[in-house]
Amino acid sequence: MQRVEFLNDIHINIVQAINMVMKFPKRQIHFFEEIRKRNIEKPKDYELMLSYGFLRYYEITHIIQGEDLANTGILDVVKIYDEILEIRPNDWFVRLLKILLYIKLPQKMRKEEDFKTTIRWMLEAQSKSIKKESYFILPYVYYSEYWYEKKDMALAKKYLDDGLKQVPLKPINYLYFNPHIFIPIKEFYYCLYRSEDFELAKSIKTISSIYFPLESKAMNQFSNSIL
């Protein structure tokens, strides 16, 4: 495997810029049209493609959830990410964005084999990286949720346990990106809690406390009397 592109300043700057734009509705239309126009003019520009894909993902999922996503252009964003991967096949971050998108979709809309292949590629890339990053925990948690949805509790627990063994136990500190990557973990936790799967819920609570100490405060307060 060639050098893998993990999370870097380009990625964080793009996420930060789009987060800021989404806070100001009057700017969104102009910004979206500008990015769309530039993307057409330079169809193979990495940063433009990534900006356009993440903006479309954020724009759609910020407003629409669940089954209603079937009536949006959300799957076009997957195509954008795949086009980026044709240019930059060793991009771990773009694969992470694909997984975040797939998690938002109802199961029937997911490309299941692509989902599994993508996460496995990420896990393999991480295992070969000399430098271990705290955000390497993410594929483990997202894959655990996949196996939980498949009712394979052994594999769901295995990936959580493996993540805690393989990944440095320190917070993920990306102010503008943390909400995007933590929300699926929080939603997984509440799903476990509602289903009374308390053993897995404890593992998610532990992971949340370590890697997202600020974002998980409300969740931990909610569960302290239960778990």
PDB file of C-alpha atoms in Angstrom:
ATOM      1  CA  MET A   1       0.000   0.000   0.000  1.00  0.00           C
ATOM      2  CA  GLN A   2       1.360   3.427  -0.966  1.00  0.00           C
ATOM      3  CA  ARG A   3       1.459   6.366   1.425  1.00  0.00           C
ATOM      4  CA  VAL A   4      -1.995   6.907   2.881  1.00  0.00           C
ATOM      5  CA  GLU A   5      -3.502  10.368   3.255  1.00  0.00           C
ATOM      6  CA  PHE A   6      -4.958  10.585   6.722  1.00  0.00           C
ATOM      7  CA  LEU A   7      -6.590  13.659   8.246  1.00  0.00           C
ATOM      8  CA  ASN A   8      -4.593  16.795   7.391  1.00  0.00           C
ATOM      9  CA  ASP A   9      -4.827  20.590   7.360  1.00  0.00           C
ATOM     10  CA  ILE A  10      -6.480  20.692   3.924  1.00  0.00           C
ATOM     11  CA  HIS A  11      -9.307  18.489   5.151  1.00  0.00           C
ATOM     12  CA  ILE A  12      -9.818  20.439   8.355  1.00  0.00           C
ATOM     13  CA  ASN A  13      -9.775  23.794   6.538  1.00  0.00           C
ATOM     14  CA  ILE A  14     -12.458  22.577   4.134  1.00  0.00           C
ATOM     15  CA  VAL A  15     -14.640  21.296   6.969  1.00  0.00           C
ATOM     16  CA  GLN A  16     -14.183  24.542   8.898  1.00  0.00           C
ATOM     17  CA  ALA A  17     -15.063  26.720   5.898  1.00  0.00           C
ATOM     18  CA  ILE A  18     -18.224  24.771   5.121  1.00  0.00           C
ATOM     19  CA  ASN A  19     -19.288  24.711   8.766  1.00  0.00           C
ATOM     20  CA  MET A  20     -19.008  28.485   8.873  1.00  0.00           C
ATOM     21  CA  VAL A  21     -20.999  28.902   5.664  1.00  0.00           C
ATOM     22  CA  MET A  22     -23.779  26.658   6.957  1.00  0.00           C
ATOM     23  CA  LYS A  23     -24.196  28.946   9.958  1.00  0.00           C
ATOM     24  CA  PHE A  24     -25.137  31.848   7.683  1.00  0.00           C
ATOM     25  CA  PRO A  25     -28.049  30.864   5.397  1.00  0.00           C
ATOM     26  CA  LYS A  26     -27.750  34.008   3.273  1.00  0.00           C
ATOM     27  CA  ARG A  27     -24.253  32.969   2.235  1.00  0.00           C
ATOM     28  CA  GLN A  28     -25.115  29.368   1.449  1.00  0.00           C
ATOM     29  CA  ILE A  29     -26.678  29.878  -1.979  1.00  0.00           C
ATOM     30  CA  HIS A  30     -23.844  32.064  -3.249  1.00  0.00           C
ATOM     31  CA  PHE A  31     -21.157  29.770  -1.830  1.00  0.00           C
ATOM     32  CA  PHE A  32     -22.833  26.635  -3.197  1.00  0.00           C
ATOM     33  CA  GLU A  33     -23.156  28.110  -6.686  1.00  0.00           C
ATOM     34  CA  GLU A  34     -19.559  29.289  -6.631  1.00  0.00           C
ATOM     35  CA  ILE A  35     -18.259  25.868  -5.593  1.00  0.00           C
ATOM     36  CA  ARG A  36     -20.496  24.121  -8.146  1.00  0.00           C
ATOM     37  CA  LYS A  37     -19.306  26.448 -10.904  1.00  0.00           C
ATOM     38  CA  ARG A  38     -15.639  25.999 -10.063  1.00  0.00           C
ATOM     39  CA  ASN A  39     -16.098  22.254  -9.814  1.00  0.00           C
ATOM     40  CA  ILE A  40     -17.456  22.214 -13.364  1.00  0.00           C
ATOM     41  CA  GLU A  41     -14.579  24.378 -14.602  1.00  0.00           C
ATOM     42  CA  LYS A  42     -11.983  22.188 -12.851  1.00  0.00           C
ATOM     43  CA  PRO A  43     -13.627  18.758 -12.635  1.00  0.00           C
ATOM     44  CA  LYS A  44     -10.540  16.946 -11.321  1.00  0.00           C
ATOM     45  CA  ASP A  45      -9.475  19.477  -8.702  1.00  0.00           C
ATOM     46  CA  TYR A  46      -9.159  17.567  -5.421  1.00  0.00           C
ATOM     47  CA  GLU A  47     -10.022  20.395  -3.046  1.00  0.00           C
ATOM     48  CA  LEU A  48     -12.977  21.587  -5.119  1.00  0.00           C
ATOM     49  CA  MET A  49     -14.398  18.080  -5.448  1.00  0.00           C
ATOM     50  CA  LEU A  50     -13.984  17.449  -1.739  1.00  0.00           C
ATOM     51  CA  SER A  51     -15.544  20.809  -0.841  1.00  0.00           C
ATOM     52  CA  TYR A  52     -18.489  20.242  -3.179  1.00  0.00           C
ATOM     53  CA  GLY A  53     -19.094  16.703  -1.885  1.00  0.00           C
ATOM     54  CA  PHE A  54     -18.929  17.634   1.779  1.00  0.00           C
ATOM     55  CA  LEU A  55     -21.096  20.708   1.216  1.00  0.00           C
ATOM     56  CA  ARG A  56     -23.765  18.635  -0.539  1.00  0.00           C
ATOM     57  CA  TYR A  57     -23.644  16.018   2.228  1.00  0.00           C
ATOM     58  CA  TYR A  58     -23.934  18.649   4.957  1.00  0.00           C
ATOM     59  CA  GLU A  59     -26.638  20.606   3.127  1.00  0.00           C
ATOM     60  CA  ILE A  60     -28.831  17.525   2.651  1.00  0.00           C
ATOM     61  CA  THR A  61     -28.349  15.746   5.989  1.00  0.00           C
ATOM     62  CA  HIS A  62     -28.601  18.990   7.966  1.00  0.00           C
ATOM     63  CA  ILE A  63     -32.261  19.203   6.937  1.00  0.00           C
ATOM     64  CA  ILE A  64     -33.368  15.696   5.947  1.00  0.00           C
ATOM     65  CA  GLN A  65     -33.004  12.404   7.828  1.00  0.00           C
ATOM     66  CA  GLY A  66     -33.999   8.755   7.538  1.00  0.00           C
ATOM     67  CA  GLU A  67     -36.260   7.445   4.793  1.00  0.00           C
ATOM     68  CA  ASP A  68     -36.738  10.919   3.326  1.00  0.00           C
ATOM     69  CA  LEU A  69     -33.116  10.840   2.125  1.00  0.00           C
ATOM     70  CA  ALA A  70     -34.314   8.577  -0.693  1.00  0.00           C
ATOM     71  CA  ASN A  71     -35.853  11.651  -2.327  1.00  0.00           C
ATOM     72  CA  THR A  72     -32.620  13.662  -2.318  1.00  0.00           C
ATOM     73  CA  GLY A  73     -29.409  13.589  -4.312  1.00  0.00           C
ATOM     74  CA  ILE A  74     -27.483  12.062  -1.419  1.00  0.00           C
ATOM     75  CA  LEU A  75     -26.194   9.102  -3.454  1.00  0.00           C
ATOM     76  CA  ASP A  76     -24.667  11.559  -5.926  1.00  0.00           C
ATOM     77  CA  VAL A  77     -22.317  12.531  -3.117  1.00  0.00           C
ATOM     78  CA  VAL A  78     -21.088   8.917  -2.950  1.00  0.00           C
ATOM     79  CA  LYS A  79     -20.277   9.205  -6.657  1.00  0.00           C
ATOM     80  CA  ILE A  80     -18.302  12.378  -5.993  1.00  0.00           C
ATOM     81  CA  TYR A  81     -16.279  10.630  -3.298  1.00  0.00           C
ATOM     82  CA  ASP A  82     -15.675   7.666  -5.619  1.00  0.00           C
ATOM     83  CA  GLU A  83     -14.439  10.030  -8.317  1.00  0.00           C
ATOM     84  CA  ILE A  84     -12.015  11.551  -5.822  1.00  0.00           C
ATOM     85  CA  LEU A  85     -10.759   8.078  -4.917  1.00  0.00           C
ATOM     86  CA  GLU A  86     -10.049   7.373  -8.565  1.00  0.00           C
ATOM     87  CA  ILE A  87      -7.640  10.319  -8.454  1.00  0.00           C
ATOM     88  CA  ARG A  88      -6.375   9.763  -4.896  1.00  0.00           C
ATOM     89  CA  PRO A  89      -6.890   6.049  -4.189  1.00  0.00           C
ATOM     90  CA  ASN A  90      -5.043   6.163  -0.860  1.00  0.00           C
ATOM     91  CA  ASP A  91      -7.204   8.845   0.734  1.00  0.00           C
ATOM     92  CA  TRP A  92      -8.353   7.627   4.156  1.00  0.00           C
ATOM     93  CA  PHE A  93     -10.280  10.829   4.878  1.00  0.00           C
ATOM     94  CA  VAL A  94     -12.546  10.578   1.830  1.00  0.00           C
ATOM     95  CA  ARG A  95     -13.379   7.033   2.842  1.00  0.00           C
ATOM     96  CA  LEU A  96     -14.303   8.329   6.282  1.00  0.00           C
ATOM     97  CA  LEU A  97     -16.692  10.798   4.648  1.00  0.00           C
ATOM     98  CA  LYS A  98     -18.243   7.950   2.664  1.00  0.00           C
ATOM     99  CA  ILE A  99     -18.816   5.982   5.862  1.00  0.00           C
ATOM    100  CA  LEU A 100     -20.379   8.998   7.591  1.00  0.00           C
ATOM    101  CA  LEU A 101     -22.749   9.322   4.640  1.00  0.00           C
ATOM    102  CA  TYR A 102     -23.626   5.624   4.575  1.00  0.00           C
ATOM    103  CA  ILE A 103     -24.386   5.695   8.309  1.00  0.00           C
ATOM    104  CA  LYS A 104     -26.974   8.405   7.684  1.00  0.00           C
ATOM    105  CA  LEU A 105     -28.784   6.247   5.134  1.00  0.00           C
ATOM    106  CA  PRO A 106     -31.471   3.659   5.825  1.00  0.00           C
ATOM    107  CA  GLN A 107     -29.949   0.177   5.424  1.00  0.00           C
ATOM    108  CA  LYS A 108     -31.828  -0.503   2.204  1.00  0.00           C
ATOM    109  CA  MET A 109     -30.152   2.502   0.551  1.00  0.00           C
ATOM    110  CA  ARG A 110     -26.606   1.505   1.490  1.00  0.00           C
ATOM    111  CA  LYS A 111     -24.246  -0.307  -0.824  1.00  0.00           C
ATOM    112  CA  GLU A 112     -23.398  -2.889   1.787  1.00  0.00           C
ATOM    113  CA  GLU A 113     -20.343  -4.420   0.129  1.00  0.00           C
ATOM    114  CA  ASP A 114     -18.896  -0.977  -0.554  1.00  0.00           C
ATOM    115  CA  PHE A 115     -19.512  -0.032   3.076  1.00  0.00           C
ATOM    116  CA  LYS A 116     -17.658  -3.105   4.358  1.00  0.00           C
ATOM    117  CA  THR A 117     -14.838  -2.839   1.825  1.00  0.00           C
ATOM    118  CA  THR A 118     -14.339   0.818   2.684  1.00  0.00           C
ATOM    119  CA  ILE A 119     -14.095   0.239   6.428  1.00  0.00           C
ATOM    120  CA  ARG A 120     -11.799  -2.754   6.003  1.00  0.00           C
ATOM    121  CA  TRP A 121      -9.488  -0.677   3.818  1.00  0.00           C
ATOM    122  CA  MET A 122      -9.382   2.008   6.509  1.00  0.00           C
ATOM    123  CA  LEU A 123      -8.600  -0.503   9.248  1.00  0.00           C
ATOM    124  CA  GLU A 124      -5.827  -2.097   7.194  1.00  0.00           C
ATOM    125  CA  ALA A 125      -4.314   1.307   6.374  1.00  0.00           C
ATOM    126  CA  GLN A 126      -4.359   2.244  10.058  1.00  0.00           C
ATOM    127  CA  SER A 127      -2.711  -1.008  11.085  1.00  0.00           C
ATOM    128  CA  LYS A 128       0.227  -0.281   8.765  1.00  0.00           C
ATOM    129  CA  SER A 129       0.652   3.324   9.845  1.00  0.00           C
ATOM    130  CA  ILE A 130       3.692   3.951  12.040  1.00  0.00           C
ATOM    131  CA  LYS A 131       2.014   6.902  13.706  1.00  0.00           C
ATOM    132  CA  LYS A 132      -1.205   5.983  15.469  1.00  0.00           C
ATOM    133  CA  GLU A 133      -3.862   8.706  15.667  1.00  0.00           C
ATOM    134  CA  SER A 134      -6.708   8.944  18.152  1.00  0.00           C
ATOM    135  CA  TYR A 135      -9.254   9.300  15.335  1.00  0.00           C
ATOM    136  CA  PHE A 136      -8.354   5.766  14.237  1.00  0.00           C
ATOM    137  CA  ILE A 137     -11.033   4.699  16.727  1.00  0.00           C
ATOM    138  CA  LEU A 138     -13.780   5.818  14.336  1.00  0.00           C
ATOM    139  CA  PRO A 139     -13.861   2.881  11.890  1.00  0.00           C
ATOM    140  CA  TYR A 140     -13.906   0.459  14.809  1.00  0.00           C
ATOM    141  CA  VAL A 141     -16.999   2.102  16.292  1.00  0.00           C
ATOM    142  CA  TYR A 142     -18.798   2.479  12.966  1.00  0.00           C
ATOM    143  CA  TYR A 143     -18.076  -1.153  12.070  1.00  0.00           C
ATOM    144  CA  SER A 144     -19.285  -2.243  15.490  1.00  0.00           C
ATOM    145  CA  GLU A 145     -22.592  -0.525  14.810  1.00  0.00           C
ATOM    146  CA  TYR A 146     -22.841  -2.306  11.458  1.00  0.00           C
ATOM    147  CA  TRP A 147     -22.469  -5.698  13.132  1.00  0.00           C
ATOM    148  CA  TYR A 148     -24.897  -4.706  15.860  1.00  0.00           C
ATOM    149  CA  GLU A 149     -27.478  -3.912  13.183  1.00  0.00           C
ATOM    150  CA  LYS A 150     -26.770  -7.391  11.775  1.00  0.00           C
ATOM    151  CA  LYS A 151     -27.443  -8.797  15.278  1.00  0.00           C
ATOM    152  CA  ASP A 152     -23.914 -10.170  15.577  1.00  0.00           C
ATOM    153  CA  MET A 153     -23.166  -9.104  19.132  1.00  0.00           C
ATOM    154  CA  ALA A 154     -19.832 -10.925  19.259  1.00  0.00           C
ATOM    155  CA  LEU A 155     -18.410  -8.950  16.332  1.00  0.00           C
ATOM    156  CA  ALA A 156     -19.980  -5.719  17.571  1.00  0.00           C
ATOM    157  CA  LYS A 157     -18.133  -6.152  20.875  1.00  0.00           C
ATOM    158  CA  LYS A 158     -14.940  -7.368  19.189  1.00  0.00           C
ATOM    159  CA  TYR A 159     -14.488  -4.181  17.158  1.00  0.00           C
ATOM    160  CA  LEU A 160     -15.045  -1.950  20.175  1.00  0.00           C
ATOM    161  CA  ASP A 161     -12.547  -3.969  22.222  1.00  0.00           C
ATOM    162  CA  ASP A 162     -10.026  -4.025  19.365  1.00  0.00           C
ATOM    163  CA  GLY A 163     -10.307  -0.267  18.934  1.00  0.00           C
ATOM    164  CA  LEU A 164      -9.515   0.389  22.579  1.00  0.00           C
ATOM    165  CA  LYS A 165      -6.489  -1.927  22.329  1.00  0.00           C
ATOM    166  CA  GLN A 166      -5.113  -0.567  19.048  1.00  0.00           C
ATOM    167  CA  VAL A 167      -5.776   3.183  19.227  1.00  0.00           C
ATOM    168  CA  PRO A 168      -4.100   5.755  21.532  1.00  0.00           C
ATOM    169  CA  LEU A 169      -6.331   6.660  24.463  1.00  0.00           C
ATOM    170  CA  LYS A 170      -6.458  10.425  23.981  1.00  0.00           C
ATOM    171  CA  PRO A 171      -9.085  12.949  22.858  1.00  0.00           C
ATOM    172  CA  ILE A 172      -9.851  13.805  19.251  1.00  0.00           C
ATOM    173  CA  ASN A 173      -9.477  17.569  19.075  1.00  0.00           C
ATOM    174  CA  TYR A 174     -10.985  18.939  15.873  1.00  0.00           C
ATOM    175  CA  LEU A 175     -13.398  21.670  16.892  1.00  0.00           C
ATOM    176  CA  TYR A 176     -15.321  21.853  13.613  1.00  0.00           C
ATOM    177  CA  PHE A 177     -15.137  18.187  12.672  1.00  0.00           C
ATOM    178  CA  ASN A 178     -15.844  16.549  16.025  1.00  0.00           C
ATOM    179  CA  PRO A 179     -19.627  17.076  15.851  1.00  0.00           C
ATOM    180  CA  HIS A 180     -19.811  15.275  12.502  1.00  0.00           C
ATOM    181  CA  ILE A 181     -17.892  12.220  13.706  1.00  0.00           C
ATOM    182  CA  PHE A 182     -19.369  12.082  17.215  1.00  0.00           C
ATOM    183  CA  ILE A 183     -23.078  12.265  16.345  1.00  0.00           C
ATOM    184  CA  PRO A 184     -23.162   8.700  14.898  1.00  0.00           C
ATOM    185  CA  ILE A 185     -21.450   7.425  18.052  1.00  0.00           C
ATOM    186  CA  LYS A 186     -23.942   9.232  20.280  1.00  0.00           C
ATOM    187  CA  GLU A 187     -26.865   7.888  18.257  1.00  0.00           C
ATOM    188  CA  PHE A 188     -25.426   4.380  18.474  1.00  0.00           C
ATOM    189  CA  TYR A 189     -25.198   4.747  22.247  1.00  0.00           C
ATOM    190  CA  TYR A 190     -28.836   5.826  22.604  1.00  0.00           C
ATOM    191  CA  CYS A 191     -29.894   2.947  20.358  1.00  0.00           C
ATOM    192  CA  LEU A 192     -28.056   0.530  22.651  1.00  0.00           C
ATOM    193  CA  TYR A 193     -29.555   2.156  25.719  1.00  0.00           C
ATOM    194  CA  ARG A 194     -33.113   1.930  24.368  1.00  0.00           C
ATOM    195  CA  SER A 195     -32.543  -1.731  23.489  1.00  0.00           C
ATOM    196  CA  GLU A 196     -31.104  -2.389  26.962  1.00  0.00           C
ATOM    197  CA  ASP A 197     -27.836  -3.656  25.487  1.00  0.00           C
ATOM    198  CA  PHE A 198     -25.992  -2.249  28.445  1.00  0.00           C
ATOM    199  CA  GLU A 199     -22.688  -4.082  27.973  1.00  0.00           C
ATOM    200  CA  LEU A 200     -22.096  -2.532  24.560  1.00  0.00           C
ATOM    201  CA  ALA A 201     -23.484   0.769  25.820  1.00  0.00           C
ATOM    202  CA  LYS A 202     -20.812   0.803  28.533  1.00  0.00           C
ATOM    203  CA  SER A 203     -18.115   0.340  25.900  1.00  0.00           C
ATOM    204  CA  ILE A 204     -19.481   3.216  23.838  1.00  0.00           C
ATOM    205  CA  LYS A 205     -19.668   5.361  26.942  1.00  0.00           C
ATOM    206  CA  THR A 206     -16.016   4.581  27.709  1.00  0.00           C
ATOM    207  CA  ILE A 207     -14.957   5.394  24.144  1.00  0.00           C
ATOM    208  CA  SER A 208     -16.966   8.617  24.156  1.00  0.00           C
ATOM    209  CA  SER A 209     -15.449   9.734  27.460  1.00  0.00           C
ATOM    210  CA  ILE A 210     -11.905   9.123  26.216  1.00  0.00           C
ATOM    211  CA  TYR A 211     -12.099  10.455  22.671  1.00  0.00           C
ATOM    212  CA  PHE A 212     -14.877  13.042  22.982  1.00  0.00           C
ATOM    213  CA  PRO A 213     -14.748  14.317  26.578  1.00  0.00           C
ATOM    214  CA  LEU A 214     -16.501  17.601  25.790  1.00  0.00           C
ATOM    215  CA  GLU A 215     -19.101  16.329  23.340  1.00  0.00           C
ATOM    216  CA  SER A 216     -20.053  13.369  25.542  1.00  0.00           C
ATOM    217  CA  LYS A 217     -20.737  15.282  28.764  1.00  0.00           C
ATOM    218  CA  ALA A 218     -24.513  15.419  28.317  1.00  0.00           C
ATOM    219  CA  MET A 219     -24.623  11.772  27.260  1.00  0.00           C
ATOM    220  CA  ASN A 220     -22.615  10.685  30.291  1.00  0.00           C
ATOM    221  CA  GLN A 221     -24.766  12.688  32.676  1.00  0.00           C
ATOM    222  CA  PHE A 222     -27.819  11.027  31.181  1.00  0.00           C
ATOM    223  CA  SER A 223     -26.439   7.544  31.725  1.00  0.00           C
ATOM    224  CA  ASN A 224     -24.572   7.826  35.028  1.00  0.00           C
ATOM    225  CA  SER A 225     -27.517   6.600  37.051  1.00  0.00           C
ATOM    226  CA  ILE A 226     -28.066   3.646  34.722  1.00  0.00           C
ATOM    227  CA  LEU A 227     -24.670   2.308  33.630  1.00  0.00           C
TER     228      LEU A 227
END
